mmCIF file of N, CA and C in Angstrom:
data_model
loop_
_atom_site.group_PDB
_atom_site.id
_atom_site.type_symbol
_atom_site.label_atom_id
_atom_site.label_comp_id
_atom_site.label_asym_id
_atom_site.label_seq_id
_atom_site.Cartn_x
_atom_site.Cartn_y
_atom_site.Cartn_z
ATOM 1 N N UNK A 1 0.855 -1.166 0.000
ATOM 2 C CA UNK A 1 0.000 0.000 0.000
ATOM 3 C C UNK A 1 0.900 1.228 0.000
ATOM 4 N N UNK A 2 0.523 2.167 -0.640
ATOM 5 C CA UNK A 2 1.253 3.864 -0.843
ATOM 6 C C UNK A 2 0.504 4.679 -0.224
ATOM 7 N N UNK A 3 1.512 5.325 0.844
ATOM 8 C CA UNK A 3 0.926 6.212 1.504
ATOM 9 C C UNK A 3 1.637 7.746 1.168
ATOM 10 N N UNK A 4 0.899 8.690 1.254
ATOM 11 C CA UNK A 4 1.218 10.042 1.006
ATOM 12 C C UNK A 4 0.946 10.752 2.479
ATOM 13 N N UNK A 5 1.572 11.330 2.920
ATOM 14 C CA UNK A 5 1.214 12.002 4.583
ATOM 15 C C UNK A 5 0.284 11.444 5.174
ATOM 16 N N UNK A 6 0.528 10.444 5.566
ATOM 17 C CA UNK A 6 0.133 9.019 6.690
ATOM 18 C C UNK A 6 -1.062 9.224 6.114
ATOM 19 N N UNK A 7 -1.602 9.284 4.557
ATOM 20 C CA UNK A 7 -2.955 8.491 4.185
ATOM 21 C C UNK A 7 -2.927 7.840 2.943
ATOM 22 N N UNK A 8 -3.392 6.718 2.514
ATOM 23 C CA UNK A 8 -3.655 6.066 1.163
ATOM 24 C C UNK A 8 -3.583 7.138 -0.005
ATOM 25 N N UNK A 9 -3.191 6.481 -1.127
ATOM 26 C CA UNK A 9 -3.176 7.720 -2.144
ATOM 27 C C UNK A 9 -4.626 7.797 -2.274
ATOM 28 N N UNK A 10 -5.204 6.853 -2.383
ATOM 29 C CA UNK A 10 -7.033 6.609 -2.561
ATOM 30 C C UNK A 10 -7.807 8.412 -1.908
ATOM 31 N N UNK A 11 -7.502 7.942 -0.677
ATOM 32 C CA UNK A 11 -7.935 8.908 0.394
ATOM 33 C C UNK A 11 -7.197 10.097 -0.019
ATOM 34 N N UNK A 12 -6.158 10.283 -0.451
ATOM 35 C CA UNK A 12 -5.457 11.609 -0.852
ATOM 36 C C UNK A 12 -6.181 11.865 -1.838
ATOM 37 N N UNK A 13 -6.298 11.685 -3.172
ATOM 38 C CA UNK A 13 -6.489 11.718 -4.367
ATOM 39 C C UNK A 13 -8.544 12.132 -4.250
ATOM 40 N N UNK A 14 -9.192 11.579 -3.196
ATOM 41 C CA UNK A 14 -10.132 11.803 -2.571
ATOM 42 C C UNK A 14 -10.580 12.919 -1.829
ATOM 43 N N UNK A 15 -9.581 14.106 -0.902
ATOM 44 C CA UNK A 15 -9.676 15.155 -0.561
ATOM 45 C C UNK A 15 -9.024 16.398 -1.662
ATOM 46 N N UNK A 16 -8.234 15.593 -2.952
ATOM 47 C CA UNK A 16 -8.026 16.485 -3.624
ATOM 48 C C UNK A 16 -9.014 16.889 -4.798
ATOM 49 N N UNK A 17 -9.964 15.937 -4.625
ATOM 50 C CA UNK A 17 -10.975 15.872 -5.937
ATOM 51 C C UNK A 17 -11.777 17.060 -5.212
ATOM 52 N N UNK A 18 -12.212 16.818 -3.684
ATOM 53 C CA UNK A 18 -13.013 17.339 -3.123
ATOM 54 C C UNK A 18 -12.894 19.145 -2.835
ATOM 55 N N UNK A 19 -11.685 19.389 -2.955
ATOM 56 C CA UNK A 19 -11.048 20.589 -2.778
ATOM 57 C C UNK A 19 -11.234 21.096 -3.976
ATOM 58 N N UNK A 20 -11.028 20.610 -5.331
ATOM 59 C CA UNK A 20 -11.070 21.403 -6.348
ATOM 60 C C UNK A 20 -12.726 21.195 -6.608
ATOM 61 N N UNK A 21 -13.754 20.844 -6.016
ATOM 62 C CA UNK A 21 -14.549 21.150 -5.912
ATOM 63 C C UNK A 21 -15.459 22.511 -5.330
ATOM 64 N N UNK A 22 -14.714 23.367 -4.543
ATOM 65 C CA UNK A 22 -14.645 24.736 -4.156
ATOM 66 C C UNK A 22 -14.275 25.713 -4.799
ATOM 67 N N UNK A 23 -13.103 25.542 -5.858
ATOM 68 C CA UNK A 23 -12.486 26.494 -6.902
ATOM 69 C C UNK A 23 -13.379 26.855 -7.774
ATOM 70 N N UNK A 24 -13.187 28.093 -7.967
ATOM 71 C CA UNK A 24 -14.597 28.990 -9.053
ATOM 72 C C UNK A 24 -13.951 28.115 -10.321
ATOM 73 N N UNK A 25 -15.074 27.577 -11.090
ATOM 74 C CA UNK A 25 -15.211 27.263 -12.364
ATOM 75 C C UNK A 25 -15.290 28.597 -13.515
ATOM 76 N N UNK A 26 -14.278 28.322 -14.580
ATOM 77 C CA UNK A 26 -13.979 29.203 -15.916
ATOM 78 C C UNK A 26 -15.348 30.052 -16.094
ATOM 79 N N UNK A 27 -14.906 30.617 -16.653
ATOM 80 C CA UNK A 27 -16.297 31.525 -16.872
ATOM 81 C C UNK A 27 -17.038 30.842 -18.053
ATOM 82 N N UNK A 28 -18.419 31.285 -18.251
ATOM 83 C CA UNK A 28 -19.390 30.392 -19.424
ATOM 84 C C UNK A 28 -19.371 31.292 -20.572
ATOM 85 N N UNK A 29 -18.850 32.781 -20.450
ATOM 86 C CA UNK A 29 -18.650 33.774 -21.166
ATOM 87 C C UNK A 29 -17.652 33.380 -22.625
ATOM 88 N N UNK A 30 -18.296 33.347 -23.868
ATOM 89 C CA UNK A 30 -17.524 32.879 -24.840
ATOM 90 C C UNK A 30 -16.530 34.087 -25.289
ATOM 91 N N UNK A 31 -15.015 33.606 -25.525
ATOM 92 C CA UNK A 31 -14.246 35.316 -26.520
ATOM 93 C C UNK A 31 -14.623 35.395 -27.496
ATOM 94 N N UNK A 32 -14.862 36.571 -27.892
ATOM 95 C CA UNK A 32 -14.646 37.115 -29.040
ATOM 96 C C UNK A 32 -13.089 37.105 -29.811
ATOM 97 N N UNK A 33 -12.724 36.923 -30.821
ATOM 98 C CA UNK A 33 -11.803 37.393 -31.506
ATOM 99 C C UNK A 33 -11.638 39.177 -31.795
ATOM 100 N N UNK A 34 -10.172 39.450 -31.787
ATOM 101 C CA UNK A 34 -10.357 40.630 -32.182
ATOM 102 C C UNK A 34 -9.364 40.705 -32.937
ATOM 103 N N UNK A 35 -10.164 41.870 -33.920
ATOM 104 C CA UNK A 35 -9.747 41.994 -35.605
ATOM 105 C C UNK A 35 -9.650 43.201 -36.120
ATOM 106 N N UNK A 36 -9.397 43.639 -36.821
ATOM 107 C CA UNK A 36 -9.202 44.754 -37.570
ATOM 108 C C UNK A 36 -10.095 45.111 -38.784
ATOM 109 N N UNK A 37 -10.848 46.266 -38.884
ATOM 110 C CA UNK A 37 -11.278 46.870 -40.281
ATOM 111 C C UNK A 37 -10.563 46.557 -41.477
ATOM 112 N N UNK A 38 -11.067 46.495 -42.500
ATOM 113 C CA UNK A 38 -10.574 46.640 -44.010
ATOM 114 C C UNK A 38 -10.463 48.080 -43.790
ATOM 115 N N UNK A 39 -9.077 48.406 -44.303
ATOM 116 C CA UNK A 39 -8.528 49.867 -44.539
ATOM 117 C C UNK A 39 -9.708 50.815 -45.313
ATOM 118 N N UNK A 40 -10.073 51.641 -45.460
ATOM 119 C CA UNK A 40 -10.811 52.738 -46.275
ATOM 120 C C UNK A 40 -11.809 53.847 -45.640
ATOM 121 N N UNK A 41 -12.345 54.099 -46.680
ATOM 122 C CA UNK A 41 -13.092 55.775 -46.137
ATOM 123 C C UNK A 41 -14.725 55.014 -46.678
ATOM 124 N N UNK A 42 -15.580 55.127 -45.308
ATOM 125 C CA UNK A 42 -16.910 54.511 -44.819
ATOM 126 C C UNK A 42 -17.595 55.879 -45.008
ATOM 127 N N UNK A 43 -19.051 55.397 -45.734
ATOM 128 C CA UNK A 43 -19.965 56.655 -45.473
ATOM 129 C C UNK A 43 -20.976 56.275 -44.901
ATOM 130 N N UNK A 44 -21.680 56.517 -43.860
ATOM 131 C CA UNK A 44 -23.086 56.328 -42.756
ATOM 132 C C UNK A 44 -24.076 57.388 -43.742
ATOM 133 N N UNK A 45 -25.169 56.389 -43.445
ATOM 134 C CA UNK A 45 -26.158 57.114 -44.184
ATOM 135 C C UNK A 45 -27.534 56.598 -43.227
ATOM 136 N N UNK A 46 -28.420 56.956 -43.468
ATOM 137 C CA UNK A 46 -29.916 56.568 -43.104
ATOM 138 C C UNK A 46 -30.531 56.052 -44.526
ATOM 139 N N UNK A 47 -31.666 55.293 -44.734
ATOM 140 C CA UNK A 47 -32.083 54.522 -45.589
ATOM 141 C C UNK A 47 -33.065 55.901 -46.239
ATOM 142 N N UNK A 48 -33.455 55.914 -47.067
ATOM 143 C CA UNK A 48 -34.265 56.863 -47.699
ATOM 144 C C UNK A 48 -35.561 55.709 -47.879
ATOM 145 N N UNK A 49 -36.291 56.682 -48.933
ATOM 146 C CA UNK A 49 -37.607 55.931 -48.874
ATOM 147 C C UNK A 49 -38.120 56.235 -50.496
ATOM 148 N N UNK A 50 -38.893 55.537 -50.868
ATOM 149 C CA UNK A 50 -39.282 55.578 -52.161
ATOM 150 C C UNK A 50 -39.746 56.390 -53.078
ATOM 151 N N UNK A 51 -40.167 57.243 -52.159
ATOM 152 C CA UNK A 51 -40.480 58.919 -52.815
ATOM 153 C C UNK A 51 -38.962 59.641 -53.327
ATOM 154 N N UNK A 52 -37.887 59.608 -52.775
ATOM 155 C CA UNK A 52 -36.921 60.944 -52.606
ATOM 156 C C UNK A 52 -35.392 59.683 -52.632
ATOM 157 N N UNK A 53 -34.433 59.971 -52.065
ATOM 158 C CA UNK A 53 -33.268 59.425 -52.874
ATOM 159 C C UNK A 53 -33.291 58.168 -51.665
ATOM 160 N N UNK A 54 -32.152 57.387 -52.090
ATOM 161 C CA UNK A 54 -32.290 56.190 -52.251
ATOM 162 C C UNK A 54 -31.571 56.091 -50.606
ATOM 163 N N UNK A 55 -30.656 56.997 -50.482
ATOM 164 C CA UNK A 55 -30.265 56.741 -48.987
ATOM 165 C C UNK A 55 -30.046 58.894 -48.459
ATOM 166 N N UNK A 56 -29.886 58.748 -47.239
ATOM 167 C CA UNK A 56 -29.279 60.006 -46.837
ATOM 168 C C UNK A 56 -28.068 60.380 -45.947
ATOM 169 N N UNK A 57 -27.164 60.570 -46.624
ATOM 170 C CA UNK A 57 -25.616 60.723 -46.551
ATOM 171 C C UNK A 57 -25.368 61.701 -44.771
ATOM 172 N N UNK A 58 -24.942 61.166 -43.740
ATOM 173 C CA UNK A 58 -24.372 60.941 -42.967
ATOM 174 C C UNK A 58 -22.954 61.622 -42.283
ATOM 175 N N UNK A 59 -23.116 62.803 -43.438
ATOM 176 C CA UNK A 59 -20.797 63.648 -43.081
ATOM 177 C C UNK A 59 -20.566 62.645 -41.810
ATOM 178 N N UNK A 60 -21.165 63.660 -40.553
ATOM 179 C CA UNK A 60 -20.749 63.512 -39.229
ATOM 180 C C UNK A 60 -20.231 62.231 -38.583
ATOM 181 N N UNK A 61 -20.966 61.144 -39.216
ATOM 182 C CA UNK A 61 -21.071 60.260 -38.391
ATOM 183 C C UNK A 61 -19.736 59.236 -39.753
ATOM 184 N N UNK A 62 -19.617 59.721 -41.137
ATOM 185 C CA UNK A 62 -18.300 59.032 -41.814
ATOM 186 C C UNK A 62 -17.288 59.135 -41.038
ATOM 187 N N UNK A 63 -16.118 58.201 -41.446
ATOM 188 C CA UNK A 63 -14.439 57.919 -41.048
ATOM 189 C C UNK A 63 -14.093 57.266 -41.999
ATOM 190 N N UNK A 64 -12.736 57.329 -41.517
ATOM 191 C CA UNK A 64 -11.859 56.612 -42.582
ATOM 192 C C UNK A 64 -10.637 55.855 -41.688
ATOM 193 N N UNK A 65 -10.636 54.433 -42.013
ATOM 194 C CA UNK A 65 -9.711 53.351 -41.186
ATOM 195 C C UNK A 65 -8.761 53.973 -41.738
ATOM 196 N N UNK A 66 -7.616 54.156 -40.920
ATOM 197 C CA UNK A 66 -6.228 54.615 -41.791
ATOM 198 C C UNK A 66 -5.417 53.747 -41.278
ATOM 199 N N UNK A 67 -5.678 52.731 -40.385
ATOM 200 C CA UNK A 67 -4.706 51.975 -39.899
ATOM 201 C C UNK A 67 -5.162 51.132 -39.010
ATOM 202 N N UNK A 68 -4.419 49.222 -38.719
ATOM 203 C CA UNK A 68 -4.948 48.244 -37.419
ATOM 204 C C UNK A 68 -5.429 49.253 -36.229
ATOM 205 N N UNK A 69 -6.539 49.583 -35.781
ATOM 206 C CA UNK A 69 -7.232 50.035 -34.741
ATOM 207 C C UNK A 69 -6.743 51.596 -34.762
ATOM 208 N N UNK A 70 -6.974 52.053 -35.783
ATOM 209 C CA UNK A 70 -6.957 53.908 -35.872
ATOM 210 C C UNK A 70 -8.128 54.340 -37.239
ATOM 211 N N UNK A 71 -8.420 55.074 -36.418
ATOM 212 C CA UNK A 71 -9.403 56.069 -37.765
ATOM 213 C C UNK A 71 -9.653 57.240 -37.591
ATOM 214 N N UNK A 72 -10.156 58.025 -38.700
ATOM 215 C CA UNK A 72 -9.613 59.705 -38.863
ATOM 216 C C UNK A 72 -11.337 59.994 -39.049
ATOM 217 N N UNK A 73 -11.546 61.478 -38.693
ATOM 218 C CA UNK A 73 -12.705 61.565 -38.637
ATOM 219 C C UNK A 73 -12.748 63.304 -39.368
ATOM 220 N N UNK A 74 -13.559 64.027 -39.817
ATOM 221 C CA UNK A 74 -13.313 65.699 -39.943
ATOM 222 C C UNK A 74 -12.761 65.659 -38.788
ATOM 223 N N UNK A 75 -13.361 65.786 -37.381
ATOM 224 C CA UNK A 75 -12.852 66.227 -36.504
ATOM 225 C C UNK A 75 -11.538 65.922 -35.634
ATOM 226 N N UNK A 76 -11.501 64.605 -36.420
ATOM 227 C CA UNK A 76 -10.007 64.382 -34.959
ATOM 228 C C UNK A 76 -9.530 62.913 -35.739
ATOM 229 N N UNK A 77 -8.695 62.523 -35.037
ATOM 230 C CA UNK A 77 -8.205 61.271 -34.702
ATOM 231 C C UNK A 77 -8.761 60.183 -33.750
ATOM 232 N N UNK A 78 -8.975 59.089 -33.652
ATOM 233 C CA UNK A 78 -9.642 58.263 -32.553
ATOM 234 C C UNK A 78 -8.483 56.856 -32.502
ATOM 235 N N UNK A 79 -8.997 55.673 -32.047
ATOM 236 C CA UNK A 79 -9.172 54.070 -31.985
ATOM 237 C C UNK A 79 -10.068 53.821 -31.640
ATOM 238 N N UNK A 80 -9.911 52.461 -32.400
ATOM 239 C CA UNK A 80 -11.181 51.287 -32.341
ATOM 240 C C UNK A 80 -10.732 50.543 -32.004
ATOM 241 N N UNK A 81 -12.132 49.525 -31.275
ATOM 242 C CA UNK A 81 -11.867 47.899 -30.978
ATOM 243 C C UNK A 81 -12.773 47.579 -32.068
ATOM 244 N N UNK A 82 -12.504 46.044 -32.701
ATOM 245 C CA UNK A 82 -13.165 45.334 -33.347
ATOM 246 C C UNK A 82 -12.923 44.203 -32.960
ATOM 247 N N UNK A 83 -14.217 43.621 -31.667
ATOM 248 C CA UNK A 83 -14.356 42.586 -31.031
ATOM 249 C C UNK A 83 -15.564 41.891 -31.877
ATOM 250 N N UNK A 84 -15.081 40.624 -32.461
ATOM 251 C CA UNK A 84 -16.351 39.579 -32.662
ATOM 252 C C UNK A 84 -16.907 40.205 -33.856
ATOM 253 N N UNK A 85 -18.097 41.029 -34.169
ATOM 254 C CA UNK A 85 -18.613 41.498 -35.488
ATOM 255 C C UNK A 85 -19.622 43.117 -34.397
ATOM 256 N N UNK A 86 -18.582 43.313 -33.718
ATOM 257 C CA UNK A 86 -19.105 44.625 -33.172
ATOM 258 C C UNK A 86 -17.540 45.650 -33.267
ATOM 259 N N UNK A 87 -18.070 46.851 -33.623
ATOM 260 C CA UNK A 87 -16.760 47.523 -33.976
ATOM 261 C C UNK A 87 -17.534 48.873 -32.649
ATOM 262 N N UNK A 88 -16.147 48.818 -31.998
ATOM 263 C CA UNK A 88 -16.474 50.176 -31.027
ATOM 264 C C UNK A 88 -15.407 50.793 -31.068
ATOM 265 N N UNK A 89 -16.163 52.948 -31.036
ATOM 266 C CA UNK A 89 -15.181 54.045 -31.410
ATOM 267 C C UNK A 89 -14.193 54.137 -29.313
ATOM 268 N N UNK A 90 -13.255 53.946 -29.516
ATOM 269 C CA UNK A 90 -12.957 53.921 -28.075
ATOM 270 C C UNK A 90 -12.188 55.238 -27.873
ATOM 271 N N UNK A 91 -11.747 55.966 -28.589
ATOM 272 C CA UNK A 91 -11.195 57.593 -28.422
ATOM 273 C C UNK A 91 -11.473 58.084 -29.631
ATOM 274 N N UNK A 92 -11.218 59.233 -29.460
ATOM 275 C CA UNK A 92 -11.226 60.483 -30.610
ATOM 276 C C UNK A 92 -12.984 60.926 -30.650
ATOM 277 N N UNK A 93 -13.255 61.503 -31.679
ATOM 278 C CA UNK A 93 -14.376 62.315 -31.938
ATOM 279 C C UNK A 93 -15.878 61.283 -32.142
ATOM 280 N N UNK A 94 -15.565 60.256 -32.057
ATOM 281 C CA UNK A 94 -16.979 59.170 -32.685
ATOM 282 C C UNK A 94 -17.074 58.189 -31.182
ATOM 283 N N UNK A 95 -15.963 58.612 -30.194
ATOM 284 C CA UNK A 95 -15.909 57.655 -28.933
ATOM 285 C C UNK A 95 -17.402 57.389 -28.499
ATOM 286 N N UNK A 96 -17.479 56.132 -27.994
ATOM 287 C CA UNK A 96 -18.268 55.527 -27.758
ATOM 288 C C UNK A 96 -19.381 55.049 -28.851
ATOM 289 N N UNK A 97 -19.071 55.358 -29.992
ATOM 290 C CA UNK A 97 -20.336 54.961 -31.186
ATOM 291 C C UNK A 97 -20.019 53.363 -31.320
ATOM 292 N N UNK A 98 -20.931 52.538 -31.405
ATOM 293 C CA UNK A 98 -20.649 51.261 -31.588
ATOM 294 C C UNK A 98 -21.511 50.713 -32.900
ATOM 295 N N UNK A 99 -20.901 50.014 -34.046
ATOM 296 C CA UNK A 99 -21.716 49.460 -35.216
ATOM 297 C C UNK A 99 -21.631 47.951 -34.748
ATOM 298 N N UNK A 100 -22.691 47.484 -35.470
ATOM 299 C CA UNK A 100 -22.120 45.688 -36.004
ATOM 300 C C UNK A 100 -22.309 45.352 -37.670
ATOM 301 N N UNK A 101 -21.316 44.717 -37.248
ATOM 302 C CA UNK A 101 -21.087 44.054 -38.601
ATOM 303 C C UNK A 101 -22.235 43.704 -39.806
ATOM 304 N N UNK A 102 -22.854 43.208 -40.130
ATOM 305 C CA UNK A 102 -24.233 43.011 -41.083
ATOM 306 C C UNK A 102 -23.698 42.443 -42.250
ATOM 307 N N UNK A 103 -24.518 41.485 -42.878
ATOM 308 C CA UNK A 103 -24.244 40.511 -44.071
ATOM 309 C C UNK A 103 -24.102 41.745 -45.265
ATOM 310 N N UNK A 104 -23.328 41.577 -46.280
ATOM 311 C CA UNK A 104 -23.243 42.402 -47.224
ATOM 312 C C UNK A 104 -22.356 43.372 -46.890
ATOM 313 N N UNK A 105 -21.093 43.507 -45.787
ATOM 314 C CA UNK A 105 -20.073 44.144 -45.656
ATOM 315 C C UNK A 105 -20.419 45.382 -45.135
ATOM 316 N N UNK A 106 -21.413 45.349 -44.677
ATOM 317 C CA UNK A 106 -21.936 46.889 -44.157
ATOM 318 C C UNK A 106 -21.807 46.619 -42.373
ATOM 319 N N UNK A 107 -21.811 47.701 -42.356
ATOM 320 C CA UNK A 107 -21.875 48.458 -40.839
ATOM 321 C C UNK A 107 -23.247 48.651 -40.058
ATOM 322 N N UNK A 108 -23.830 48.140 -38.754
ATOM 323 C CA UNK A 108 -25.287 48.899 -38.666
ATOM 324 C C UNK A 108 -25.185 49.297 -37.203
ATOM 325 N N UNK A 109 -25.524 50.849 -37.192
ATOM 326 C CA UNK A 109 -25.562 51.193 -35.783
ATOM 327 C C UNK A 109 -25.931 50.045 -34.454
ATOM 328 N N UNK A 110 -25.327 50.445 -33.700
ATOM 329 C CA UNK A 110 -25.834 49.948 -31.978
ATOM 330 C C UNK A 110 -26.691 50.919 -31.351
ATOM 331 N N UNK A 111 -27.888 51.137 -30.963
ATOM 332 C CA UNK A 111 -28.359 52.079 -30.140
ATOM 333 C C UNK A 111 -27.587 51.875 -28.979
ATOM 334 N N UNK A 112 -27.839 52.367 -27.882
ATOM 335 C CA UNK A 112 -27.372 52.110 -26.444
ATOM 336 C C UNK A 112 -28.290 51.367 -25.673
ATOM 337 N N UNK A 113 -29.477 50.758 -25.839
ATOM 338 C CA UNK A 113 -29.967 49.544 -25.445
ATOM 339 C C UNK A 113 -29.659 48.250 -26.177
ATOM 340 N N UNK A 114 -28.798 48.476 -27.303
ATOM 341 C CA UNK A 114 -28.080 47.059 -27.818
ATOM 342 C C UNK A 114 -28.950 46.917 -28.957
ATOM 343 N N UNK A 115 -30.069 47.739 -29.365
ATOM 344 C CA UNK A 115 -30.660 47.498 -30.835
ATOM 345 C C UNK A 115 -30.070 48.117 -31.596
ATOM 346 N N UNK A 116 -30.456 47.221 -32.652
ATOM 347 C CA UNK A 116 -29.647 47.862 -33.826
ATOM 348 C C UNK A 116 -30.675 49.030 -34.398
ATOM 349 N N UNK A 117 -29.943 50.343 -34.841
ATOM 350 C CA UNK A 117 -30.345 51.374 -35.134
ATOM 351 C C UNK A 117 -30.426 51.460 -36.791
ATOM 352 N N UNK A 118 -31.100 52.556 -37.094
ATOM 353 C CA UNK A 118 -30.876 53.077 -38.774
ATOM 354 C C UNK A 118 -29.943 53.175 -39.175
ATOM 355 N N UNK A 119 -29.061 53.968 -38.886
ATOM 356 C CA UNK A 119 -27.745 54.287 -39.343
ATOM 357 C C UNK A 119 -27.216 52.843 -40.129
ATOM 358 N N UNK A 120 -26.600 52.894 -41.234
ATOM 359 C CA UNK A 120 -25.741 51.987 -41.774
ATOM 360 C C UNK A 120 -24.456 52.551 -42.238
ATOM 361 N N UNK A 121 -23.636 51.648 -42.432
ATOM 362 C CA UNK A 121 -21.895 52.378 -42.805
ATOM 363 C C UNK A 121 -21.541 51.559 -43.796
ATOM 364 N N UNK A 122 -20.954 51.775 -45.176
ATOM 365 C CA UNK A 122 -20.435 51.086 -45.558
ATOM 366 C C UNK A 122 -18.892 51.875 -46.435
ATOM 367 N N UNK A 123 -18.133 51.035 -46.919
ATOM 368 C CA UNK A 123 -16.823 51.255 -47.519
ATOM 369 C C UNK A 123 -16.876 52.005 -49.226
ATOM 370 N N UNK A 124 -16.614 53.251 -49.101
ATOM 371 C CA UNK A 124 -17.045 53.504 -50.555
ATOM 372 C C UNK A 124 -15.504 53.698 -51.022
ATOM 373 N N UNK A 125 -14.624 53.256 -50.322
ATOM 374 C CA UNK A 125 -12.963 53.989 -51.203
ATOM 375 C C UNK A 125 -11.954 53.267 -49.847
ATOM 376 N N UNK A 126 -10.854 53.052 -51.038
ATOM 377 C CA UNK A 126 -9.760 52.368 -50.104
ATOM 378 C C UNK A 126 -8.883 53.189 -49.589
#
Protein backbone atom coordinates (compact mmCIF):
# COMPACT_ATOMS: atom_id res chain seq x y z
CA UNK A 1 0.00 0.00 0.00
CA UNK A 2 1.25 3.86 -0.84
CA UNK A 3 0.93 6.21 1.50
CA UNK A 4 1.22 10.04 1.01
CA UNK A 5 1.21 12.00 4.58
CA UNK A 6 0.13 9.02 6.69
CA UNK A 7 -2.96 8.49 4.18
CA UNK A 8 -3.65 6.07 1.16
CA UNK A 9 -3.18 7.72 -2.14
CA UNK A 10 -7.03 6.61 -2.56
CA UNK A 11 -7.94 8.91 0.39
CA UNK A 12 -5.46 11.61 -0.85
CA UNK A 13 -6.49 11.72 -4.37
CA UNK A 14 -10.13 11.80 -2.57
CA UNK A 15 -9.68 15.15 -0.56
CA UNK A 16 -8.03 16.49 -3.62
CA UNK A 17 -10.98 15.87 -5.94
CA UNK A 18 -13.01 17.34 -3.12
CA UNK A 19 -11.05 20.59 -2.78
CA UNK A 20 -11.07 21.40 -6.35
CA UNK A 21 -14.55 21.15 -5.91
CA UNK A 22 -14.64 24.74 -4.16
CA UNK A 23 -12.49 26.49 -6.90
CA UNK A 24 -14.60 28.99 -9.05
CA UNK A 25 -15.21 27.26 -12.36
CA UNK A 26 -13.98 29.20 -15.92
CA UNK A 27 -16.30 31.52 -16.87
CA UNK A 28 -19.39 30.39 -19.42
CA UNK A 29 -18.65 33.77 -21.17
CA UNK A 30 -17.52 32.88 -24.84
CA UNK A 31 -14.25 35.32 -26.52
CA UNK A 32 -14.65 37.11 -29.04
CA UNK A 33 -11.80 37.39 -31.51
CA UNK A 34 -10.36 40.63 -32.18
CA UNK A 35 -9.75 41.99 -35.61
CA UNK A 36 -9.20 44.75 -37.57
CA UNK A 37 -11.28 46.87 -40.28
CA UNK A 38 -10.57 46.64 -44.01
CA UNK A 39 -8.53 49.87 -44.54
CA UNK A 40 -10.81 52.74 -46.27
CA UNK A 41 -13.09 55.78 -46.14
CA UNK A 42 -16.91 54.51 -44.82
CA UNK A 43 -19.96 56.66 -45.47
CA UNK A 44 -23.09 56.33 -42.76
CA UNK A 45 -26.16 57.11 -44.18
CA UNK A 46 -29.92 56.57 -43.10
CA UNK A 47 -32.08 54.52 -45.59
CA UNK A 48 -34.26 56.86 -47.70
CA UNK A 49 -37.61 55.93 -48.87
CA UNK A 50 -39.28 55.58 -52.16
CA UNK A 51 -40.48 58.92 -52.81
CA UNK A 52 -36.92 60.94 -52.61
CA UNK A 53 -33.27 59.42 -52.87
CA UNK A 54 -32.29 56.19 -52.25
CA UNK A 55 -30.26 56.74 -48.99
CA UNK A 56 -29.28 60.01 -46.84
CA UNK A 57 -25.62 60.72 -46.55
CA UNK A 58 -24.37 60.94 -42.97
CA UNK A 59 -20.80 63.65 -43.08
CA UNK A 60 -20.75 63.51 -39.23
CA UNK A 61 -21.07 60.26 -38.39
CA UNK A 62 -18.30 59.03 -41.81
CA UNK A 63 -14.44 57.92 -41.05
CA UNK A 64 -11.86 56.61 -42.58
CA UNK A 65 -9.71 53.35 -41.19
CA UNK A 66 -6.23 54.62 -41.79
CA UNK A 67 -4.71 51.98 -39.90
CA UNK A 68 -4.95 48.24 -37.42
CA UNK A 69 -7.23 50.03 -34.74
CA UNK A 70 -6.96 53.91 -35.87
CA UNK A 71 -9.40 56.07 -37.76
CA UNK A 72 -9.61 59.71 -38.86
CA UNK A 73 -12.71 61.56 -38.64
CA UNK A 74 -13.31 65.70 -39.94
CA UNK A 75 -12.85 66.23 -36.50
CA UNK A 76 -10.01 64.38 -34.96
CA UNK A 77 -8.21 61.27 -34.70
CA UNK A 78 -9.64 58.26 -32.55
CA UNK A 79 -9.17 54.07 -31.99
CA UNK A 80 -11.18 51.29 -32.34
CA UNK A 81 -11.87 47.90 -30.98
CA UNK A 82 -13.17 45.33 -33.35
CA UNK A 83 -14.36 42.59 -31.03
CA UNK A 84 -16.35 39.58 -32.66
CA UNK A 85 -18.61 41.50 -35.49
CA UNK A 86 -19.10 44.62 -33.17
CA UNK A 87 -16.76 47.52 -33.98
CA UNK A 88 -16.47 50.18 -31.03
CA UNK A 89 -15.18 54.04 -31.41
CA UNK A 90 -12.96 53.92 -28.07
CA UNK A 91 -11.19 57.59 -28.42
CA UNK A 92 -11.23 60.48 -30.61
CA UNK A 93 -14.38 62.32 -31.94
CA UNK A 94 -16.98 59.17 -32.68
CA UNK A 95 -15.91 57.65 -28.93
CA UNK A 96 -18.27 55.53 -27.76
CA UNK A 97 -20.34 54.96 -31.19
CA UNK A 98 -20.65 51.26 -31.59
CA UNK A 99 -21.72 49.46 -35.22
CA UNK A 100 -22.12 45.69 -36.00
CA UNK A 101 -21.09 44.05 -38.60
CA UNK A 102 -24.23 43.01 -41.08
CA UNK A 103 -24.24 40.51 -44.07
CA UNK A 104 -23.24 42.40 -47.22
CA UNK A 105 -20.07 44.14 -45.66
CA UNK A 106 -21.94 46.89 -44.16
CA UNK A 107 -21.88 48.46 -40.84
CA UNK A 108 -25.29 48.90 -38.67
CA UNK A 109 -25.56 51.19 -35.78
CA UNK A 110 -25.83 49.95 -31.98
CA UNK A 111 -28.36 52.08 -30.14
CA UNK A 112 -27.37 52.11 -26.44
CA UNK A 113 -29.97 49.54 -25.45
CA UNK A 114 -28.08 47.06 -27.82
CA UNK A 115 -30.66 47.50 -30.84
CA UNK A 116 -29.65 47.86 -33.83
CA UNK A 117 -30.34 51.37 -35.13
CA UNK A 118 -30.88 53.08 -38.77
CA UNK A 119 -27.74 54.29 -39.34
CA UNK A 120 -25.74 51.99 -41.77
CA UNK A 121 -21.90 52.38 -42.80
CA UNK A 122 -20.43 51.09 -45.56
CA UNK A 123 -16.82 51.25 -47.52
CA UNK A 124 -17.04 53.50 -50.55
CA UNK A 125 -12.96 53.99 -51.20
CA UNK A 126 -9.76 52.37 -50.10
Amino acid sequence: MLYIAGMTVRAFASILALCASFLPSASPVAAHDIGVVPQGRYQCALPGDAEGRAYVAMPDLSFRISSASRYSHVSGKGIYLFEGDTLVFTRGPLKDMRLRRIPGGLFQQVKSDGTLGRVRCNRIAR
